[in-house]
């Protein structure tokens, strides 16, 4: 059976309104850049991601200066065959930097996800900035206490402060904004 012009008109109108609704939602997304909480999150996320990237460079620096490598192909610059095998080893300093970097990955990734959702949920600006500053400060102090190394409980306290901040944002998000 063939569709008449009358049957096609409601379908065209429906498609038009769906497209218009999607465009309106996209316009709303551009307003995110005007939101102070989101911009604060973006600023602190940039700082903490830059710090995490610096940890990669620091690991590479320690590997090169101490001539300590994890893969045989990385040793070629310093020798071949049996001579290169002496560079395939572990070093306490390199491992310390690497463990600090791994700890960053375990903590910064959840902060980024939860922090993004939290910042988009319309929290109070001063409360949000407090969360972001505490997390970034705790992670920077954690790195300092890991690499120096400072005696415990310095590193442990900084870890739990950062972890607690992320949990606090998750709790506020679940309690106030999400429908469970």
PDB file of C-alpha atoms in Angstrom:
ATOM      1  CA  UNK A   1       0.000   0.000   0.000  1.00  0.00           C
ATOM      2  CA  UNK A   2       1.359   3.399  -0.939  1.00  0.00           C
ATOM      3  CA  UNK A   3       1.684   6.191   1.576  1.00  0.00           C
ATOM      4  CA  UNK A   4      -0.169   9.350   0.786  1.00  0.00           C
ATOM      5  CA  UNK A   5       1.140  12.886   1.198  1.00  0.00           C
ATOM      6  CA  UNK A   6      -1.005  13.198   4.287  1.00  0.00           C
ATOM      7  CA  UNK A   7       0.735  10.186   5.915  1.00  0.00           C
ATOM      8  CA  UNK A   8       4.198  11.578   5.172  1.00  0.00           C
ATOM      9  CA  UNK A   9       3.491  15.013   6.650  1.00  0.00           C
ATOM     10  CA  UNK A  10       3.243  13.921  10.323  1.00  0.00           C
ATOM     11  CA  UNK A  11       6.415  11.867   9.936  1.00  0.00           C
ATOM     12  CA  UNK A  12       8.282  14.852   8.479  1.00  0.00           C
ATOM     13  CA  UNK A  13       7.063  17.063  11.325  1.00  0.00           C
ATOM     14  CA  UNK A  14       8.175  14.468  13.892  1.00  0.00           C
ATOM     15  CA  UNK A  15      11.648  14.258  12.330  1.00  0.00           C
ATOM     16  CA  UNK A  16      11.879  18.055  12.226  1.00  0.00           C
ATOM     17  CA  UNK A  17      11.057  18.371  15.930  1.00  0.00           C
ATOM     18  CA  UNK A  18      13.517  15.608  16.881  1.00  0.00           C
ATOM     19  CA  UNK A  19      16.288  17.399  14.999  1.00  0.00           C
ATOM     20  CA  UNK A  20      15.285  20.731  16.505  1.00  0.00           C
ATOM     21  CA  UNK A  21      15.348  19.206  20.019  1.00  0.00           C
ATOM     22  CA  UNK A  22      18.816  17.759  19.412  1.00  0.00           C
ATOM     23  CA  UNK A  23      20.070  21.146  18.199  1.00  0.00           C
ATOM     24  CA  UNK A  24      18.612  22.833  21.284  1.00  0.00           C
ATOM     25  CA  UNK A  25      20.448  20.312  23.491  1.00  0.00           C
ATOM     26  CA  UNK A  26      23.687  21.047  21.642  1.00  0.00           C
ATOM     27  CA  UNK A  27      23.204  24.743  22.279  1.00  0.00           C
ATOM     28  CA  UNK A  28      22.834  23.969  25.985  1.00  0.00           C
ATOM     29  CA  UNK A  29      26.207  22.213  25.890  1.00  0.00           C
ATOM     30  CA  UNK A  30      27.895  25.407  24.725  1.00  0.00           C
ATOM     31  CA  UNK A  31      26.632  27.090  27.873  1.00  0.00           C
ATOM     32  CA  UNK A  32      28.805  24.743  29.933  1.00  0.00           C
ATOM     33  CA  UNK A  33      31.792  26.908  29.112  1.00  0.00           C
ATOM     34  CA  UNK A  34      30.075  29.784  30.917  1.00  0.00           C
ATOM     35  CA  UNK A  35      29.574  27.736  34.082  1.00  0.00           C
ATOM     36  CA  UNK A  36      32.062  28.770  36.789  1.00  0.00           C
ATOM     37  CA  UNK A  37      32.098  25.369  38.504  1.00  0.00           C
ATOM     38  CA  UNK A  38      32.808  23.562  35.257  1.00  0.00           C
ATOM     39  CA  UNK A  39      35.583  25.997  34.390  1.00  0.00           C
ATOM     40  CA  UNK A  40      37.093  25.538  37.854  1.00  0.00           C
ATOM     41  CA  UNK A  41      36.970  21.763  37.344  1.00  0.00           C
ATOM     42  CA  UNK A  42      38.577  22.138  33.909  1.00  0.00           C
ATOM     43  CA  UNK A  43      41.362  24.268  35.415  1.00  0.00           C
ATOM     44  CA  UNK A  44      42.160  21.846  38.253  1.00  0.00           C
ATOM     45  CA  UNK A  45      41.808  18.824  35.950  1.00  0.00           C
ATOM     46  CA  UNK A  46      44.373  20.422  33.628  1.00  0.00           C
ATOM     47  CA  UNK A  47      46.764  20.968  36.532  1.00  0.00           C
ATOM     48  CA  UNK A  48      46.458  17.407  37.813  1.00  0.00           C
ATOM     49  CA  UNK A  49      46.704  15.854  34.341  1.00  0.00           C
ATOM     50  CA  UNK A  50      49.818  17.941  33.652  1.00  0.00           C
ATOM     51  CA  UNK A  51      51.321  16.669  36.903  1.00  0.00           C
ATOM     52  CA  UNK A  52      50.528  13.114  35.879  1.00  0.00           C
ATOM     53  CA  UNK A  53      52.177  13.668  32.487  1.00  0.00           C
ATOM     54  CA  UNK A  54      55.227  15.051  34.290  1.00  0.00           C
ATOM     55  CA  UNK A  55      55.463  11.763  36.166  1.00  0.00           C
ATOM     56  CA  UNK A  56      55.880   9.929  32.831  1.00  0.00           C
ATOM     57  CA  UNK A  57      58.714  12.251  31.879  1.00  0.00           C
ATOM     58  CA  UNK A  58      60.264  11.850  35.329  1.00  0.00           C
ATOM     59  CA  UNK A  59      60.194   8.058  34.990  1.00  0.00           C
ATOM     60  CA  UNK A  60      61.889   8.308  31.596  1.00  0.00           C
ATOM     61  CA  UNK A  61      64.475  10.731  32.991  1.00  0.00           C
ATOM     62  CA  UNK A  62      65.376   8.359  35.834  1.00  0.00           C
ATOM     63  CA  UNK A  63      65.537   5.388  33.467  1.00  0.00           C
ATOM     64  CA  UNK A  64      67.931   7.226  31.137  1.00  0.00           C
ATOM     65  CA  UNK A  65      70.190   8.761  33.806  1.00  0.00           C
ATOM     66  CA  UNK A  66      70.425   5.523  35.790  1.00  0.00           C
ATOM     67  CA  UNK A  67      70.572   3.339  32.668  1.00  0.00           C
ATOM     68  CA  UNK A  68      67.787   1.106  33.941  1.00  0.00           C
ATOM     69  CA  UNK A  69      65.391  -0.350  31.397  1.00  0.00           C
ATOM     70  CA  UNK A  70      62.512  -2.794  31.398  1.00  0.00           C
ATOM     71  CA  UNK A  71      62.699  -3.844  27.727  1.00  0.00           C
ATOM     72  CA  UNK A  72      65.666  -5.222  25.755  1.00  0.00           C
ATOM     73  CA  UNK A  73      65.078  -2.915  22.777  1.00  0.00           C
ATOM     74  CA  UNK A  74      65.508   0.100  25.059  1.00  0.00           C
ATOM     75  CA  UNK A  75      69.072  -0.957  25.906  1.00  0.00           C
ATOM     76  CA  UNK A  76      70.404  -0.892  22.322  1.00  0.00           C
ATOM     77  CA  UNK A  77      71.831   2.600  22.782  1.00  0.00           C
ATOM     78  CA  UNK A  78      74.116   1.354  25.562  1.00  0.00           C
ATOM     79  CA  UNK A  79      75.240  -1.951  24.109  1.00  0.00           C
ATOM     80  CA  UNK A  80      74.292  -5.117  22.252  1.00  0.00           C
ATOM     81  CA  UNK A  81      73.893  -8.751  23.194  1.00  0.00           C
ATOM     82  CA  UNK A  82      75.222  -9.693  26.603  1.00  0.00           C
ATOM     83  CA  UNK A  83      76.495  -6.164  27.212  1.00  0.00           C
ATOM     84  CA  UNK A  84      72.935  -4.787  26.930  1.00  0.00           C
ATOM     85  CA  UNK A  85      71.525  -7.299  29.425  1.00  0.00           C
ATOM     86  CA  UNK A  86      73.157  -5.521  32.354  1.00  0.00           C
ATOM     87  CA  UNK A  87      70.795  -2.585  31.734  1.00  0.00           C
ATOM     88  CA  UNK A  88      67.730  -4.831  32.064  1.00  0.00           C
ATOM     89  CA  UNK A  89      67.285  -4.419  35.774  1.00  0.00           C
ATOM     90  CA  UNK A  90      65.292  -2.628  38.406  1.00  0.00           C
ATOM     91  CA  UNK A  91      66.355   0.384  40.404  1.00  0.00           C
ATOM     92  CA  UNK A  92      64.781   1.574  43.654  1.00  0.00           C
ATOM     93  CA  UNK A  93      64.570   5.192  42.494  1.00  0.00           C
ATOM     94  CA  UNK A  94      63.010   4.350  39.126  1.00  0.00           C
ATOM     95  CA  UNK A  95      60.527   2.018  40.800  1.00  0.00           C
ATOM     96  CA  UNK A  96      59.593   4.683  43.333  1.00  0.00           C
ATOM     97  CA  UNK A  97      58.741   7.163  40.551  1.00  0.00           C
ATOM     98  CA  UNK A  98      56.888   4.474  38.632  1.00  0.00           C
ATOM     99  CA  UNK A  99      54.819   3.491  41.681  1.00  0.00           C
ATOM    100  CA  UNK A 100      53.941   7.146  42.330  1.00  0.00           C
ATOM    101  CA  UNK A 101      52.787   7.415  38.722  1.00  0.00           C
ATOM    102  CA  UNK A 102      50.690   4.245  39.018  1.00  0.00           C
ATOM    103  CA  UNK A 103      49.122   5.616  42.185  1.00  0.00           C
ATOM    104  CA  UNK A 104      48.243   8.781  40.258  1.00  0.00           C
ATOM    105  CA  UNK A 105      46.509   6.696  37.608  1.00  0.00           C
ATOM    106  CA  UNK A 106      44.491   4.854  40.255  1.00  0.00           C
ATOM    107  CA  UNK A 107      43.293   8.082  41.866  1.00  0.00           C
ATOM    108  CA  UNK A 108      43.191  10.766  39.197  1.00  0.00           C
ATOM    109  CA  UNK A 109      41.046   8.816  36.725  1.00  0.00           C
ATOM    110  CA  UNK A 110      38.166   8.375  39.236  1.00  0.00           C
ATOM    111  CA  UNK A 111      38.501  12.038  40.243  1.00  0.00           C
ATOM    112  CA  UNK A 112      38.156  13.116  36.619  1.00  0.00           C
ATOM    113  CA  UNK A 113      35.012  11.071  36.033  1.00  0.00           C
ATOM    114  CA  UNK A 114      33.274  11.850  39.304  1.00  0.00           C
ATOM    115  CA  UNK A 115      34.504  15.447  39.293  1.00  0.00           C
ATOM    116  CA  UNK A 116      33.083  16.005  35.820  1.00  0.00           C
ATOM    117  CA  UNK A 117      29.671  14.672  36.811  1.00  0.00           C
ATOM    118  CA  UNK A 118      29.825  16.608  40.077  1.00  0.00           C
ATOM    119  CA  UNK A 119      30.738  19.857  38.323  1.00  0.00           C
ATOM    120  CA  UNK A 120      27.826  19.436  35.900  1.00  0.00           C
ATOM    121  CA  UNK A 121      25.358  18.787  38.730  1.00  0.00           C
ATOM    122  CA  UNK A 122      25.228  22.439  39.794  1.00  0.00           C
ATOM    123  CA  UNK A 123      27.081  22.395  43.128  1.00  0.00           C
ATOM    124  CA  UNK A 124      27.904  25.510  45.126  1.00  0.00           C
ATOM    125  CA  UNK A 125      31.000  27.177  43.607  1.00  0.00           C
ATOM    126  CA  UNK A 126      32.917  27.540  46.876  1.00  0.00           C
ATOM    127  CA  UNK A 127      32.244  23.912  47.873  1.00  0.00           C
ATOM    128  CA  UNK A 128      33.285  22.643  44.458  1.00  0.00           C
ATOM    129  CA  UNK A 129      36.485  24.697  44.433  1.00  0.00           C
ATOM    130  CA  UNK A 130      37.307  23.406  47.926  1.00  0.00           C
ATOM    131  CA  UNK A 131      36.920  19.829  46.652  1.00  0.00           C
ATOM    132  CA  UNK A 132      39.080  20.483  43.595  1.00  0.00           C
ATOM    133  CA  UNK A 133      41.819  22.317  45.511  1.00  0.00           C
ATOM    134  CA  UNK A 134      41.992  19.703  48.244  1.00  0.00           C
ATOM    135  CA  UNK A 135      42.317  16.909  45.704  1.00  0.00           C
ATOM    136  CA  UNK A 136      44.994  18.618  43.623  1.00  0.00           C
ATOM    137  CA  UNK A 137      46.929  19.696  46.719  1.00  0.00           C
ATOM    138  CA  UNK A 138      46.739  16.191  48.206  1.00  0.00           C
ATOM    139  CA  UNK A 139      47.964  14.589  44.967  1.00  0.00           C
ATOM    140  CA  UNK A 140      50.862  17.024  44.625  1.00  0.00           C
ATOM    141  CA  UNK A 141      51.830  16.468  48.260  1.00  0.00           C
ATOM    142  CA  UNK A 142      51.483  12.707  47.741  1.00  0.00           C
ATOM    143  CA  UNK A 143      54.000  12.877  44.903  1.00  0.00           C
ATOM    144  CA  UNK A 144      56.405  15.006  46.936  1.00  0.00           C
ATOM    145  CA  UNK A 145      56.163  12.667  49.907  1.00  0.00           C
ATOM    146  CA  UNK A 146      56.607   9.626  47.651  1.00  0.00           C
ATOM    147  CA  UNK A 147      59.635  10.912  45.761  1.00  0.00           C
ATOM    148  CA  UNK A 148      61.475  12.647  48.613  1.00  0.00           C
ATOM    149  CA  UNK A 149      60.634  10.175  50.507  1.00  0.00           C
ATOM    150  CA  UNK A 150      58.998  11.679  53.555  1.00  0.00           C
ATOM    151  CA  UNK A 151      58.271   9.400  56.507  1.00  0.00           C
ATOM    152  CA  UNK A 152      54.821   7.940  56.888  1.00  0.00           C
ATOM    153  CA  UNK A 153      52.062   8.962  57.572  1.00  0.00           C
ATOM    154  CA  UNK A 154      52.716  11.827  55.077  1.00  0.00           C
ATOM    155  CA  UNK A 155      52.038   9.792  51.967  1.00  0.00           C
ATOM    156  CA  UNK A 156      49.175   7.868  53.561  1.00  0.00           C
ATOM    157  CA  UNK A 157      47.419  11.010  54.772  1.00  0.00           C
ATOM    158  CA  UNK A 158      47.715  12.715  51.400  1.00  0.00           C
ATOM    159  CA  UNK A 159      46.344   9.597  49.700  1.00  0.00           C
ATOM    160  CA  UNK A 160      43.336   9.430  52.021  1.00  0.00           C
ATOM    161  CA  UNK A 161      42.608  13.152  51.694  1.00  0.00           C
ATOM    162  CA  UNK A 162      42.477  12.860  47.893  1.00  0.00           C
ATOM    163  CA  UNK A 163      40.472   9.642  48.075  1.00  0.00           C
ATOM    164  CA  UNK A 164      38.094  11.193  50.602  1.00  0.00           C
ATOM    165  CA  UNK A 165      37.521  14.215  48.360  1.00  0.00           C
ATOM    166  CA  UNK A 166      36.520  11.962  45.470  1.00  0.00           C
ATOM    167  CA  UNK A 167      34.211   9.973  47.758  1.00  0.00           C
ATOM    168  CA  UNK A 168      32.693  13.213  49.051  1.00  0.00           C
ATOM    169  CA  UNK A 169      31.880  14.377  45.523  1.00  0.00           C
ATOM    170  CA  UNK A 170      30.418  10.962  44.674  1.00  0.00           C
ATOM    171  CA  UNK A 171      28.290  10.984  47.840  1.00  0.00           C
ATOM    172  CA  UNK A 172      26.963  14.499  47.168  1.00  0.00           C
ATOM    173  CA  UNK A 173      26.233  13.600  43.568  1.00  0.00           C
ATOM    174  CA  UNK A 174      24.369  10.409  44.482  1.00  0.00           C
ATOM    175  CA  UNK A 175      22.527  11.979  47.392  1.00  0.00           C
ATOM    176  CA  UNK A 176      21.387  15.202  45.761  1.00  0.00           C
ATOM    177  CA  UNK A 177      21.255  14.806  42.005  1.00  0.00           C
ATOM    178  CA  UNK A 178      20.918  11.243  40.794  1.00  0.00           C
ATOM    179  CA  UNK A 179      17.775   9.180  40.735  1.00  0.00           C
ATOM    180  CA  UNK A 180      18.366   5.777  42.267  1.00  0.00           C
TER     181      UNK A 180
END
